[in-house]
Amino acid sequence: DAVGGVDFNINVEFTINGRSYKTGMQHLDGQAALDYLRVRKNLPSSEAGDLNRIDRQKELLVAMFDQLKTRNLLLQLPDILAAFQGNLYTNLTWDQTAALAAYAYKIGNDKIFMHSMSGTYDNIYNWNFCFTNQTRRVKLIKDIFSIDVPEYPDFSHAAVSAKWYK
């Protein structure tokens, strides 16, 4: 809503919390965009599940990003961030955020990628956790950013489980 909504081609018909959406190009307000970002259940099997939802999320976020650039709304970043009303946390400074916004103007949609990595899920400490495969995490970072990072064996499923059950 803070950016005036987004024009987007919805690729799947769905109903969520009593709100129904048809396929096709339409203007989504904030609630409609959130609904589309969240939907993953009660869809045809070819569109259901987390991975399909992640793909839809990327497409919608890229469309929003594109409209921010074409409408020159990245310059209104303070107002956009204020719209989160305290529901957004970052460890970036304002200067770093502004620098990223300025850099964003130079990025074409074809240069925006999303990478997913599965993990092991478990309920520990009465919380649900996803434990990233550390070897695959290191490889993914190397493949994308060409940098070497260490594995964190203390954060593996086996290490955390051992601490919990000990």
N, CA, C and O atoms as a DFTB+ gen file, in Angstrom:
664 C
 N C O
     1  1       0.822      -1.197       0.000
     2  2       0.000       0.000       0.000
     3  2       0.865       1.260       0.000
     4  3       0.493       2.275      -0.589
     5  1       2.020       1.190       0.662
     6  2       2.893       2.360       0.763
     7  2       3.450       2.788      -0.589
     8  3       3.852       3.939      -0.753
     9  1       3.479       1.878      -1.557
    10  2       3.996       2.210      -2.882
    11  2       2.896       2.254      -3.933
    12  3       3.178       2.317      -5.130
    13  1       1.643       2.220      -3.490
    14  2       0.531       2.321      -4.431
    15  2       0.123       1.016      -5.068
    16  3      -0.559       1.012      -6.093
    17  1       0.531      -0.102      -4.474
    18  2       0.179      -1.401      -5.039
    19  2       1.112      -1.790      -6.162
    20  3       2.094      -1.104      -6.449
    21  1       0.781      -2.918      -6.799
    22  2       1.637      -3.438      -7.860
    23  2       0.763      -4.076      -8.940
    24  3      -0.206      -4.773      -8.638
    25  1       1.113      -3.829     -10.186
    26  2       0.448      -4.491     -11.308
    27  2       1.139      -5.830     -11.516
    28  3       2.360      -5.901     -11.656
    29  1       0.324      -6.910     -11.533
    30  2       0.938      -8.230     -11.568
    31  2      -0.003      -9.224     -12.221
    32  3      -1.223      -9.130     -12.090
    33  1       0.589     -10.180     -12.926
    34  2      -0.154     -11.244     -13.585
    35  2      -0.211     -12.460     -12.663
    36  3       0.751     -13.224     -12.583
    37  1      -1.327     -12.641     -11.972
    38  2      -1.506     -13.785     -11.069
    39  2      -1.654     -15.042     -11.920
    40  3      -2.475     -15.091     -12.836
    41  1      -0.848     -16.060     -11.606
    42  2      -0.839     -17.263     -12.441
    43  2      -1.651     -18.420     -11.871
    44  3      -1.696     -19.496     -12.466
    45  1      -2.292     -18.210     -10.723
    46  2      -3.045     -19.297     -10.110
    47  2      -4.269     -18.722      -9.403
    48  3      -4.182     -17.712      -8.704
    49  1      -5.402     -19.375      -9.594
    50  2      -6.630     -18.965      -8.918
    51  2      -6.598     -19.520      -7.496
    52  3      -6.253     -20.684      -7.290
    53  1      -6.962     -18.683      -6.506
    54  2      -6.911     -19.157      -5.130
    55  2      -7.834     -18.344      -4.232
    56  3      -8.257     -17.239      -4.571
    57  1      -8.130     -18.930      -3.072
    58  2      -8.891     -18.270      -2.015
    59  2      -8.102     -18.414      -0.726
    60  3      -7.614     -19.498      -0.404
    61  1      -7.979     -17.322       0.006
    62  2      -7.268     -17.331       1.277
    63  2      -7.994     -16.406       2.240
    64  3      -8.267     -15.252       1.909
    65  1      -8.301     -16.897       3.411
    66  2      -9.010     -16.122       4.438
    67  2     -10.271     -15.454       3.899
    68  3     -10.581     -14.313       4.242
    69  1     -10.987     -16.180       3.056
    70  2     -12.255     -15.679       2.525
    71  2     -12.124     -14.728       1.350
    72  3     -13.133     -14.279       0.806
    73  1     -10.900     -14.410       0.950
    74  2     -10.673     -13.527      -0.204
    75  2     -10.300     -14.386      -1.407
    76  3      -9.404     -15.226      -1.317
    77  1     -10.982     -14.181      -2.532
    78  2     -10.751     -14.989      -3.730
    79  2     -10.085     -14.156      -4.816
    80  3     -10.366     -12.968      -4.972
    81  1      -9.198     -14.803      -5.561
    82  2      -8.453     -14.146      -6.628
    83  2      -8.507     -15.006      -7.882
    84  3      -8.395     -16.230      -7.810
    85  1      -8.677     -14.369      -9.020
    86  2      -8.673     -15.026     -10.326
    87  2      -7.310     -14.838     -10.971
    88  3      -6.531     -13.979     -10.558
    89  1      -7.027     -15.644     -11.983
    90  2      -5.777     -15.490     -12.721
    91  2      -5.861     -14.281     -13.636
    92  3      -6.948     -13.806     -13.963
    93  1      -4.695     -13.790     -14.043
    94  2      -4.628     -12.694     -14.994
    95  2      -4.002     -11.442     -14.411
    96  3      -3.739     -11.354     -13.211
    97  1      -3.770     -10.474     -15.289
    98  2      -3.154      -9.206     -14.908
    99  2      -4.140      -8.390     -14.082
   100  3      -5.300      -8.225     -14.460
   101  1      -3.661      -7.882     -12.952
   102  2      -4.493      -7.044     -12.102
   103  2      -3.634      -6.164     -11.205
   104  3      -2.430      -6.379     -11.067
   105  1      -4.263      -5.187     -10.611
   106  2      -3.569      -4.302      -9.676
   107  2      -3.806      -4.836      -8.266
   108  3      -4.945      -4.921      -7.808
   109  1      -2.719      -5.193      -7.586
   110  2      -2.811      -5.760      -6.245
   111  2      -2.508      -4.693      -5.203
   112  3      -1.485      -4.012      -5.277
   113  1      -3.409      -4.552      -4.226
   114  2      -3.083      -3.693      -3.093
   115  2      -2.214      -4.515      -2.134
   116  3      -1.871      -5.659      -2.430
   117  1      -1.862      -3.933      -0.992
   118  2      -0.983      -4.613      -0.057
   119  2      -1.519      -5.955       0.412
   120  3      -0.768      -6.929       0.471
   121  1      -2.819      -6.029       0.750
   122  2      -3.402      -7.281       1.230
   123  2      -3.383      -8.357       0.149
   124  3      -3.055      -9.511       0.423
   125  1      -3.735      -7.977      -1.077
   126  2      -3.736      -8.945      -2.175
   127  2      -2.315      -9.453      -2.442
   128  3      -2.121     -10.641      -2.696
   129  1      -1.332      -8.566      -2.388
   130  2       0.056      -8.980      -2.590
   131  2       0.488      -9.951      -1.494
   132  3       1.120     -10.967      -1.785
   133  1       0.155      -9.650      -0.242
   134  2       0.490     -10.559       0.855
   135  2      -0.194     -11.915       0.688
   136  3       0.417     -12.959       0.914
   137  1      -1.458     -11.890       0.294
   138  2      -2.171     -13.153       0.081
   139  2      -1.470     -13.992      -0.975
   140  3      -1.281     -15.194      -0.788
   141  1      -1.085     -13.371      -2.077
   142  2      -0.409     -14.099      -3.149
   143  2       0.946     -14.630      -2.676
   144  3       1.339     -15.740      -3.035
   145  1       1.657     -13.838      -1.873
   146  2       2.951     -14.271      -1.360
   147  2       2.826     -15.455      -0.405
   148  3       3.756     -16.251      -0.275
   149  1       1.688     -15.571       0.257
   150  2       1.514     -16.600       1.286
   151  2       0.875     -17.889       0.791
   152  3       1.094     -18.943       1.389
   153  1       0.095     -17.839      -0.277
   154  2      -0.698     -19.002      -0.677
   155  2       0.195     -20.162      -1.109
   156  3       1.146     -19.986      -1.870
   157  1      -0.138     -21.366      -0.600
   158  2       0.560     -22.584      -1.028
   159  2      -0.312     -23.812      -0.886
   160  3       0.036     -24.878      -1.395
   161  1      -1.444     -23.685      -0.201
   162  2      -2.320     -24.833       0.037
   163  2      -3.574     -24.722      -0.817
   164  3      -3.934     -23.645      -1.295
   165  1      -4.233     -25.869      -0.997
   166  2      -5.476     -25.938      -1.767
   167  2      -5.303     -25.425      -3.191
   168  3      -6.196     -24.776      -3.737
   169  1      -4.161     -25.716      -3.785
   170  2      -3.862     -25.346      -5.170
   171  2      -3.690     -26.622      -5.979
   172  3      -3.483     -27.692      -5.407
   173  1      -3.773     -26.525      -7.303
   174  2      -3.450     -27.705      -8.116
   175  2      -2.038     -28.194      -7.772
   176  3      -1.168     -27.384      -7.453
   177  1      -1.807     -29.488      -7.833
   178  2      -0.513     -30.040      -7.415
   179  2       0.661     -29.406      -8.153
   180  3       1.762     -29.326      -7.610
   181  1       0.435     -28.951      -9.394
   182  2       1.522     -28.330     -10.152
   183  2       1.899     -26.956      -9.603
   184  3       2.947     -26.419      -9.961
   185  1       1.064     -26.379      -8.740
   186  2       1.325     -25.046      -8.187
   187  2       1.446     -25.040      -6.666
   188  3       1.799     -24.014      -6.085
   189  1       1.157     -26.174      -6.004
   190  2       1.147     -26.228      -4.540
   191  2       2.568     -26.370      -3.997
   192  3       3.508     -26.644      -4.743
   193  1       2.705     -26.180      -2.700
   194  2       3.964     -26.435      -2.010
   195  2       4.848     -25.218      -1.879
   196  3       4.635     -24.187      -2.516
   197  1       5.853     -25.375      -1.028
   198  2       6.745     -24.264      -0.707
   199  2       7.598     -23.805      -1.886
   200  3       7.787     -22.603      -2.073
   201  1       8.119     -24.744      -2.687
   202  2       8.998     -24.336      -3.791
   203  2       8.244     -23.516      -4.832
   204  3       8.777     -22.530      -5.342
   205  1       7.018     -23.904      -5.154
   206  2       6.225     -23.104      -6.092
   207  2       5.887     -21.745      -5.490
   208  3       5.879     -20.733      -6.191
   209  1       5.607     -21.725      -4.186
   210  2       5.326     -20.451      -3.524
   211  2       6.564     -19.552      -3.579
   212  3       6.444     -18.349      -3.812
   213  1       7.739     -20.121      -3.368
   214  2       8.970     -19.336      -3.435
   215  2       9.141     -18.731      -4.831
   216  3       9.522     -17.567      -4.958
   217  1       8.865     -19.507      -5.864
   218  2       8.958     -18.977      -7.232
   219  2       7.978     -17.826      -7.437
   220  3       8.335     -16.804      -8.023
   221  1       6.737     -17.985      -6.956
   222  2       5.754     -16.908      -7.090
   223  2       6.191     -15.677      -6.294
   224  3       6.004     -14.547      -6.743
   225  1       6.769     -15.897      -5.121
   226  2       7.242     -14.777      -4.311
   227  2       8.315     -13.985      -5.047
   228  3       8.290     -12.754      -5.066
   229  1       9.253     -14.698      -5.649
   230  2      10.323     -14.012      -6.380
   231  2       9.737     -13.192      -7.522
   232  3      10.122     -12.040      -7.719
   233  1       8.809     -13.776      -8.276
   234  2       8.217     -13.061      -9.409
   235  2       7.492     -11.800      -8.948
   236  3       7.613     -10.751      -9.581
   237  1       6.745     -11.892      -7.859
   238  2       6.025     -10.720      -7.369
   239  2       6.986      -9.684      -6.806
   240  3       6.812      -8.490      -7.048
   241  1       7.990     -10.116      -6.063
   242  2       8.948      -9.164      -5.510
   243  2       9.748      -8.467      -6.603
   244  3      10.061      -7.283      -6.474
   245  1      10.082      -9.176      -7.671
   246  2      10.781      -8.541      -8.794
   247  2       9.857      -7.521      -9.477
   248  3      10.303      -6.442      -9.864
   249  1       8.577      -7.864      -9.622
   250  2       7.623      -6.913     -10.209
   251  2       7.497      -5.670      -9.341
   252  3       7.440      -4.554      -9.858
   253  1       7.453      -5.855      -8.019
   254  2       7.391      -4.705      -7.113
   255  2       8.662      -3.863      -7.231
   256  3       8.599      -2.636      -7.298
   257  1       9.796      -4.523      -7.255
   258  2      11.078      -3.844      -7.383
   259  2      11.135      -3.043      -8.685
   260  3      11.581      -1.896      -8.701
   261  1      10.679      -3.661      -9.772
   262  2      10.667      -2.993     -11.070
   263  2       9.783      -1.750     -11.035
   264  3      10.155      -0.707     -11.573
   265  1       8.628      -1.856     -10.411
   266  2       7.738      -0.698     -10.332
   267  2       8.299       0.378      -9.411
   268  3       8.084       1.565      -9.654
   269  1       9.012      -0.013      -8.360
   270  2       9.678       0.986      -7.521
   271  2      10.669       1.793      -8.339
   272  3      10.770       3.010      -8.190
   273  1      11.408       1.094      -9.215
   274  2      12.396       1.789     -10.047
   275  2      11.721       2.669     -11.099
   276  3      12.084       3.835     -11.256
   277  1      10.737       2.117     -11.822
   278  2      10.133       2.872     -12.915
   279  2       9.300       4.050     -12.411
   280  3       9.174       5.059     -13.105
   281  1       8.736       3.932     -11.219
   282  2       7.981       5.043     -10.628
   283  2       8.868       5.974      -9.809
   284  3       8.393       6.943      -9.217
   285  1      10.180       5.662      -9.783
   286  2      11.151       6.460      -9.045
   287  2      10.821       6.515      -7.546
   288  3      11.036       7.536      -6.892
   289  1      10.303       5.418      -7.021
   290  2       9.873       5.383      -5.628
   291  2      10.985       4.992      -4.654
   292  3      10.814       5.121      -3.442
   293  1      12.112       4.520      -5.164
   294  2      13.202       4.198      -4.250
   295  2      13.697       5.446      -3.529
   296  3      14.297       5.359      -2.458
   297  1      13.442       6.596      -4.122
   298  2      13.821       7.844      -3.461
   299  2      12.936       8.124      -2.248
   300  3      13.284       8.940      -1.394
   301  1      11.800       7.451      -2.176
   302  2      10.896       7.608      -1.034
   303  2      11.127       6.515       0.003
   304  3      10.219       6.162       0.755
   305  1      12.332       5.989       0.040
   306  2      12.655       4.885       0.932
   307  2      12.297       5.155       2.397
   308  3      11.771       4.254       3.051
   309  1      12.550       6.331       2.938
   310  2      12.162       6.555       4.340
   311  2      10.664       6.339       4.583
   312  3      10.283       5.749       5.593
   313  1       9.814       6.810       3.666
   314  2       8.371       6.609       3.822
   315  2       7.994       5.137       3.673
   316  3       7.119       4.639       4.381
   317  1       8.656       4.451       2.753
   318  2       8.374       3.035       2.541
   319  2       8.746       2.234       3.785
   320  3       7.980       1.377       4.226
   321  1       9.917       2.508       4.349
   322  2      10.346       1.791       5.551
   323  2       9.451       2.123       6.744
   324  3       9.193       1.257       7.580
   325  1       8.979       3.357       6.832
   326  2       8.086       3.747       7.929
   327  2       6.768       2.978       7.872
   328  3       6.121       2.778       8.900
   329  1       6.371       2.548       6.679
   330  2       5.113       1.810       6.526
   331  2       5.149       0.457       7.236
   332  3       4.098      -0.121       7.516
   333  1       6.332      -0.048       7.527
   334  2       6.452      -1.321       8.237
   335  2       6.092      -1.194       9.717
   336  3       5.899      -2.203      10.396
   337  1       6.001       0.010      10.210
   338  2       5.557       0.295      11.579
   339  2       6.239      -0.581      12.623
   340  3       5.575      -1.172      13.474
   341  1       7.559      -0.663      12.555
   342  2       8.308      -1.426      13.548
   343  2       8.346      -2.916      13.306
   344  3       8.915      -3.641      14.122
   345  1       7.767      -3.413      12.221
   346  2       7.750      -4.844      11.927
   347  2       8.868      -5.264      10.989
   348  3       8.799      -6.332      10.379
   349  1       9.882      -4.447      10.869
   350  2      11.041      -4.758      10.035
   351  2      12.285      -4.468      10.848
   352  3      12.411      -3.400      11.446
   353  1      13.206      -5.424      10.867
   354  2      14.466      -5.230      11.571
   355  2      15.604      -5.479      10.598
   356  3      15.580      -6.443       9.832
   357  1      16.584      -4.619      10.632
   358  2      17.809      -4.821       9.869
   359  2      18.977      -4.314      10.700
   360  3      18.820      -3.418      11.530
   361  1      20.137      -4.888      10.474
   362  2      21.323      -4.393      11.149
   363  2      22.087      -3.411      10.254
   364  3      23.193      -2.990      10.594
   365  1      21.498      -3.051       9.116
   366  2      22.109      -2.062       8.236
   367  2      21.874      -0.661       8.781
   368  3      20.827      -0.377       9.363
   369  1      22.850       0.203       8.589
   370  2      22.665       1.606       8.949
   371  2      21.825       2.276       7.867
   372  3      21.613       1.705       6.797
   373  1      21.352       3.480       8.144
   374  2      20.594       4.218       7.148
   375  2      21.465       4.479       5.908
   376  3      20.983       4.370       4.780
   377  1      22.735       4.819       6.113
   378  2      23.641       5.074       4.979
   379  2      23.809       3.826       4.117
   380  3      23.828       3.920       2.890
   381  1      23.931       2.668       4.743
   382  2      24.065       1.419       3.988
   383  2      22.780       1.113       3.215
   384  3      22.832       0.671       2.067
   385  1      21.635       1.348       3.844
   386  2      20.355       1.112       3.176
   387  2      20.211       2.034       1.977
   388  3      19.790       1.595       0.907
   389  1      20.557       3.308       2.143
   390  2      20.473       4.268       1.041
   391  2      21.432       3.883      -0.084
   392  3      21.096       4.021      -1.260
   393  1      22.623       3.403       0.270
   394  2      23.590       2.986      -0.752
   395  2      23.071       1.780      -1.529
   396  3      23.249       1.711      -2.746
   397  1      22.440       0.839      -0.854
   398  2      21.862      -0.320      -1.548
   399  2      20.724       0.107      -2.472
   400  3      20.583      -0.427      -3.572
   401  1      19.912       1.069      -2.027
   402  2      18.818       1.564      -2.870
   403  2      19.379       2.232      -4.123
   404  3      18.858       2.033      -5.220
   405  1      20.433       3.019      -3.964
   406  2      21.057       3.673      -5.125
   407  2      21.641       2.631      -6.082
   408  3      21.524       2.769      -7.300
   409  1      22.262       1.603      -5.536
   410  2      22.818       0.532      -6.350
   411  2      21.717      -0.227      -7.084
   412  3      21.916      -0.690      -8.207
   413  1      20.562      -0.350      -6.446
   414  2      19.448      -1.114      -7.018
   415  2      18.982      -0.557      -8.350
   416  3      18.511      -1.308      -9.205
   417  1      19.106       0.738      -8.537
   418  2      18.689       1.335      -9.805
   419  2      19.451       0.772     -10.987
   420  3      18.958       0.807     -12.115
   421  1      20.647       0.251     -10.747
   422  2      21.498      -0.243     -11.831
   423  2      21.254      -1.713     -12.157
   424  3      21.775      -2.225     -13.148
   425  1      20.474      -2.385     -11.337
   426  2      20.292      -3.829     -11.496
   427  2      19.099      -4.121     -12.396
   428  3      17.994      -3.638     -12.151
   429  1      19.324      -4.903     -13.424
   430  2      18.238      -5.341     -14.290
   431  2      17.546      -6.553     -13.693
   432  3      18.147      -7.311     -12.933
   433  1      16.280      -6.731     -14.042
   434  2      15.517      -7.864     -13.510
   435  2      16.162      -9.208     -13.840
   436  3      16.005     -10.176     -13.096
   437  1      16.889      -9.264     -14.958
   438  2      17.539     -10.514     -15.345
   439  2      18.743     -10.842     -14.465
   440  3      19.315     -11.926     -14.576
   441  1      19.124      -9.920     -13.602
   442  2      20.265     -10.124     -12.707
   443  2      19.826     -10.423     -11.272
   444  3      20.659     -10.477     -10.368
   445  1      18.533     -10.617     -11.064
   446  2      18.012     -10.914      -9.734
   447  2      17.731     -12.413      -9.656
   448  3      16.976     -12.957     -10.462
   449  1      18.340     -13.060      -8.692
   450  2      18.205     -14.499      -8.539
   451  2      17.781     -14.837      -7.117
   452  3      18.004     -14.064      -6.185
   453  1      17.177     -15.984      -6.973
   454  2      16.797     -16.486      -5.663
   455  2      17.313     -17.907      -5.569
   456  3      17.129     -18.705      -6.488
   457  1      17.951     -18.218      -4.473
   458  2      18.500     -19.544      -4.265
   459  2      17.872     -20.138      -3.008
   460  3      17.733     -19.456      -1.993
   461  1      17.499     -21.392      -3.081
   462  2      16.908     -22.079      -1.936
   463  2      17.749     -23.295      -1.590
   464  3      18.367     -23.922      -2.450
   465  1      17.750     -23.601      -0.313
   466  2      18.466     -24.777       0.135
   467  2      17.620     -25.468       1.198
   468  3      17.187     -24.841       2.165
   469  1      17.397     -26.726       1.015
   470  2      16.623     -27.468       2.002
   471  2      17.516     -27.807       3.186
   472  3      18.728     -27.592       3.162
   473  1      16.894     -28.333       4.200
   474  2      17.642     -28.716       5.383
   475  2      16.893     -29.787       6.147
   476  3      15.898     -30.332       5.670
   477  1      17.378     -30.074       7.319
   478  2      16.758     -31.038       8.210
   479  2      15.888     -30.275       9.200
   480  3      16.332     -29.296       9.800
   481  1      14.657     -30.721       9.367
   482  2      13.729     -30.047      10.273
   483  2      13.580     -30.859      11.551
   484  3      13.562     -32.089      11.522
   485  1      13.471     -30.143      12.688
   486  2      13.248     -30.839      13.949
   487  2      12.646     -29.864      14.953
   488  3      12.814     -28.650      14.836
   489  1      11.948     -30.408      15.933
   490  2      11.393     -29.617      17.009
   491  2      12.302     -29.792      18.221
   492  3      12.337     -30.854      18.842
   493  1      13.031     -28.735      18.540
   494  2      13.974     -28.746      19.658
   495  2      13.691     -27.503      20.496
   496  3      13.404     -26.434      19.958
   497  1      13.772     -27.650      21.787
   498  2      13.465     -26.545      22.711
   499  2      12.028     -26.057      22.523
   500  3      11.715     -24.904      22.819
   501  1      11.157     -26.944      22.029
   502  2       9.757     -26.610      21.727
   503  2       9.636     -25.554      20.629
   504  3       8.659     -24.806      20.583
   505  1      10.621     -25.497      19.757
   506  2      10.611     -24.617      18.578
   507  2      10.936     -25.468      17.359
   508  3      11.687     -26.439      17.455
   509  1      10.367     -25.100      16.210
   510  2      10.702     -25.795      14.962
   511  2      11.918     -25.128      14.331
   512  3      11.948     -23.912      14.143
   513  1      12.908     -25.933      14.010
   514  2      14.142     -25.442      13.414
   515  2      14.380     -26.109      12.071
   516  3      13.984     -27.255      11.856
   517  1      15.029     -25.385      11.168
   518  2      15.558     -25.946       9.933
   519  2      17.069     -25.842      10.022
   520  3      17.615     -24.747      10.156
   521  1      17.736     -26.965       9.950
   522  2      19.186     -26.999      10.048
   523  2      19.775     -27.124       8.653
   524  3      19.549     -28.111       7.954
   525  1      20.522     -26.120       8.265
   526  2      21.122     -26.074       6.939
   527  2      22.256     -27.080       6.835
   528  3      23.060     -27.218       7.757
   529  1      22.317     -27.777       5.720
   530  2      23.439     -28.654       5.438
   531  2      24.655     -27.759       5.227
   532  3      24.728     -27.033       4.236
   533  1      25.603     -27.806       6.147
   534  2      26.723     -26.868       6.124
   535  2      27.612     -27.022       4.891
   536  3      28.104     -26.027       4.358
   537  1      27.820     -28.239       4.440
   538  2      28.640     -28.446       3.246
   539  2      27.972     -27.800       2.036
   540  3      28.638     -27.146       1.234
   541  1      26.653     -27.982       1.900
   542  2      25.932     -27.373       0.779
   543  2      25.874     -25.850       0.912
   544  3      25.923     -25.144      -0.095
   545  1      25.770     -25.331       2.146
   546  2      25.766     -23.882       2.364
   547  2      27.081     -23.265       1.890
   548  3      27.081     -22.250       1.194
   549  1      28.197     -23.882       2.269
   550  2      29.514     -23.390       1.866
   551  2      29.650     -23.414       0.348
   552  3      30.160     -22.461      -0.241
   553  1      29.201     -24.492      -0.293
   554  2      29.285     -24.607      -1.748
   555  2      28.417     -23.561      -2.443
   556  3      28.843     -22.950      -3.423
   557  1      27.210     -23.355      -1.942
   558  2      26.312     -22.378      -2.542
   559  2      26.902     -20.972      -2.471
   560  3      26.846     -20.234      -3.454
   561  1      27.460     -20.594      -1.341
   562  2      28.075     -19.277      -1.189
   563  2      29.272     -19.147      -2.122
   564  3      29.481     -18.092      -2.721
   565  1      30.045     -20.197      -2.248
   566  2      31.201     -20.186      -3.161
   567  2      30.736     -20.028      -4.605
   568  3      31.307     -19.240      -5.359
   569  1      29.690     -20.784      -4.996
   570  2      29.180     -20.723      -6.367
   571  2      28.604     -19.349      -6.703
   572  3      28.793     -18.859      -7.816
   573  1      27.910     -18.725      -5.763
   574  2      27.239     -17.455      -6.041
   575  2      28.179     -16.270      -5.900
   576  3      28.221     -15.400      -6.770
   577  1      28.946     -16.231      -4.788
   578  2      29.736     -15.047      -4.476
   579  2      31.238     -15.234      -4.685
   580  3      32.006     -14.283      -4.542
   581  1      31.655     -16.443      -5.018
   582  2      33.075     -16.761      -5.233
   583  2      33.923     -16.458      -3.997
   584  3      35.058     -15.994      -4.106
   585  1      33.359     -16.727      -2.831
   586  2      34.119     -16.544      -1.601
   587  2      34.048     -17.830      -0.784
   588  3      33.098     -18.607      -0.884
   589  1      35.083     -18.025       0.024
   590  2      35.130     -19.184       0.905
   591  2      34.646     -18.778       2.289
   592  3      35.084     -17.767       2.838
   593  1      33.753     -19.560       2.843
   594  2      33.275     -19.342       4.206
   595  2      33.412     -20.659       4.959
   596  3      33.416     -21.724       4.343
   597  1      33.523     -20.599       6.269
   598  2      33.663     -21.851       7.030
   599  2      32.319     -22.536       7.250
   600  3      31.264     -21.904       7.198
   601  1      32.381     -23.821       7.491
   602  2      31.194     -24.535       7.962
   603  2      31.038     -24.210       9.442
   604  3      32.012     -23.894      10.125
   605  1      29.818     -24.289       9.922
   606  2      29.529     -24.070      11.336
   607  2      29.018     -25.378      11.939
   608  3      27.808     -25.575      12.048
   609  1      29.918     -26.265      12.329
   610  2      29.491     -27.578      12.817
   611  2      28.644     -27.499      14.087
   612  3      27.828     -28.390      14.327
   613  1      28.812     -26.468      14.901
   614  2      28.012     -26.342      16.124
   615  2      26.542     -26.087      15.827
   616  3      25.701     -26.249      16.712
   617  1      26.212     -25.687      14.592
   618  2      24.833     -25.401      14.219
   619  2      24.216     -26.515      13.371
   620  3      23.137     -26.344      12.804
   621  1      24.888     -27.627      13.289
   622  2      24.340     -28.766      12.544
   623  2      23.221     -29.405      13.354
   624  3      23.134     -29.226      14.569
   625  1      22.379     -30.142      12.672
   626  2      21.281     -30.840      13.347
   627  2      21.826     -31.803      14.404
   628  3      21.297     -31.885      15.513
   629  1      22.874     -32.521      14.054
   630  2      23.446     -33.498      14.987
   631  2      23.987     -32.811      16.241
   632  3      23.759     -33.286      17.353
   633  1      24.706     -31.689      16.067
   634  2      25.299     -31.005      17.216
   635  2      24.235     -30.415      18.131
   636  3      24.329     -30.538      19.352
   637  1      23.233     -29.781      17.556
   638  2      22.171     -29.172      18.371
   639  2      21.351     -30.247      19.055
   640  3      21.000     -30.112      20.227
   641  1      21.044     -31.307      18.336
   642  2      20.291     -32.417      18.937
   643  2      21.047     -33.024      20.104
   644  3      20.456     -33.327      21.141
   645  1      22.357     -33.205      19.941
   646  2      23.173     -33.780      21.012
   647  2      23.129     -32.885      22.243
   648  3      23.013     -33.379      23.364
   649  1      23.219     -31.584      22.047
   650  2      23.155     -30.647      23.180
   651  2      21.781     -30.705      23.843
   652  3      21.673     -30.686      25.069
   653  1      20.738     -30.775      23.026
   654  2      19.376     -30.807      23.564
   655  2      19.133     -32.065      24.379
   656  3      18.603     -31.992      25.487
   657  1      19.512     -33.211      23.847
   658  2      19.242     -34.473      24.532
   659  2      20.208     -34.734      25.683
   660  3      19.934     -35.568      26.545
   661  1      21.335     -34.027      25.701
   662  2      22.298     -34.164      26.791
   663  2      21.725     -33.502      28.037
   664  3      22.371     -33.496      29.085
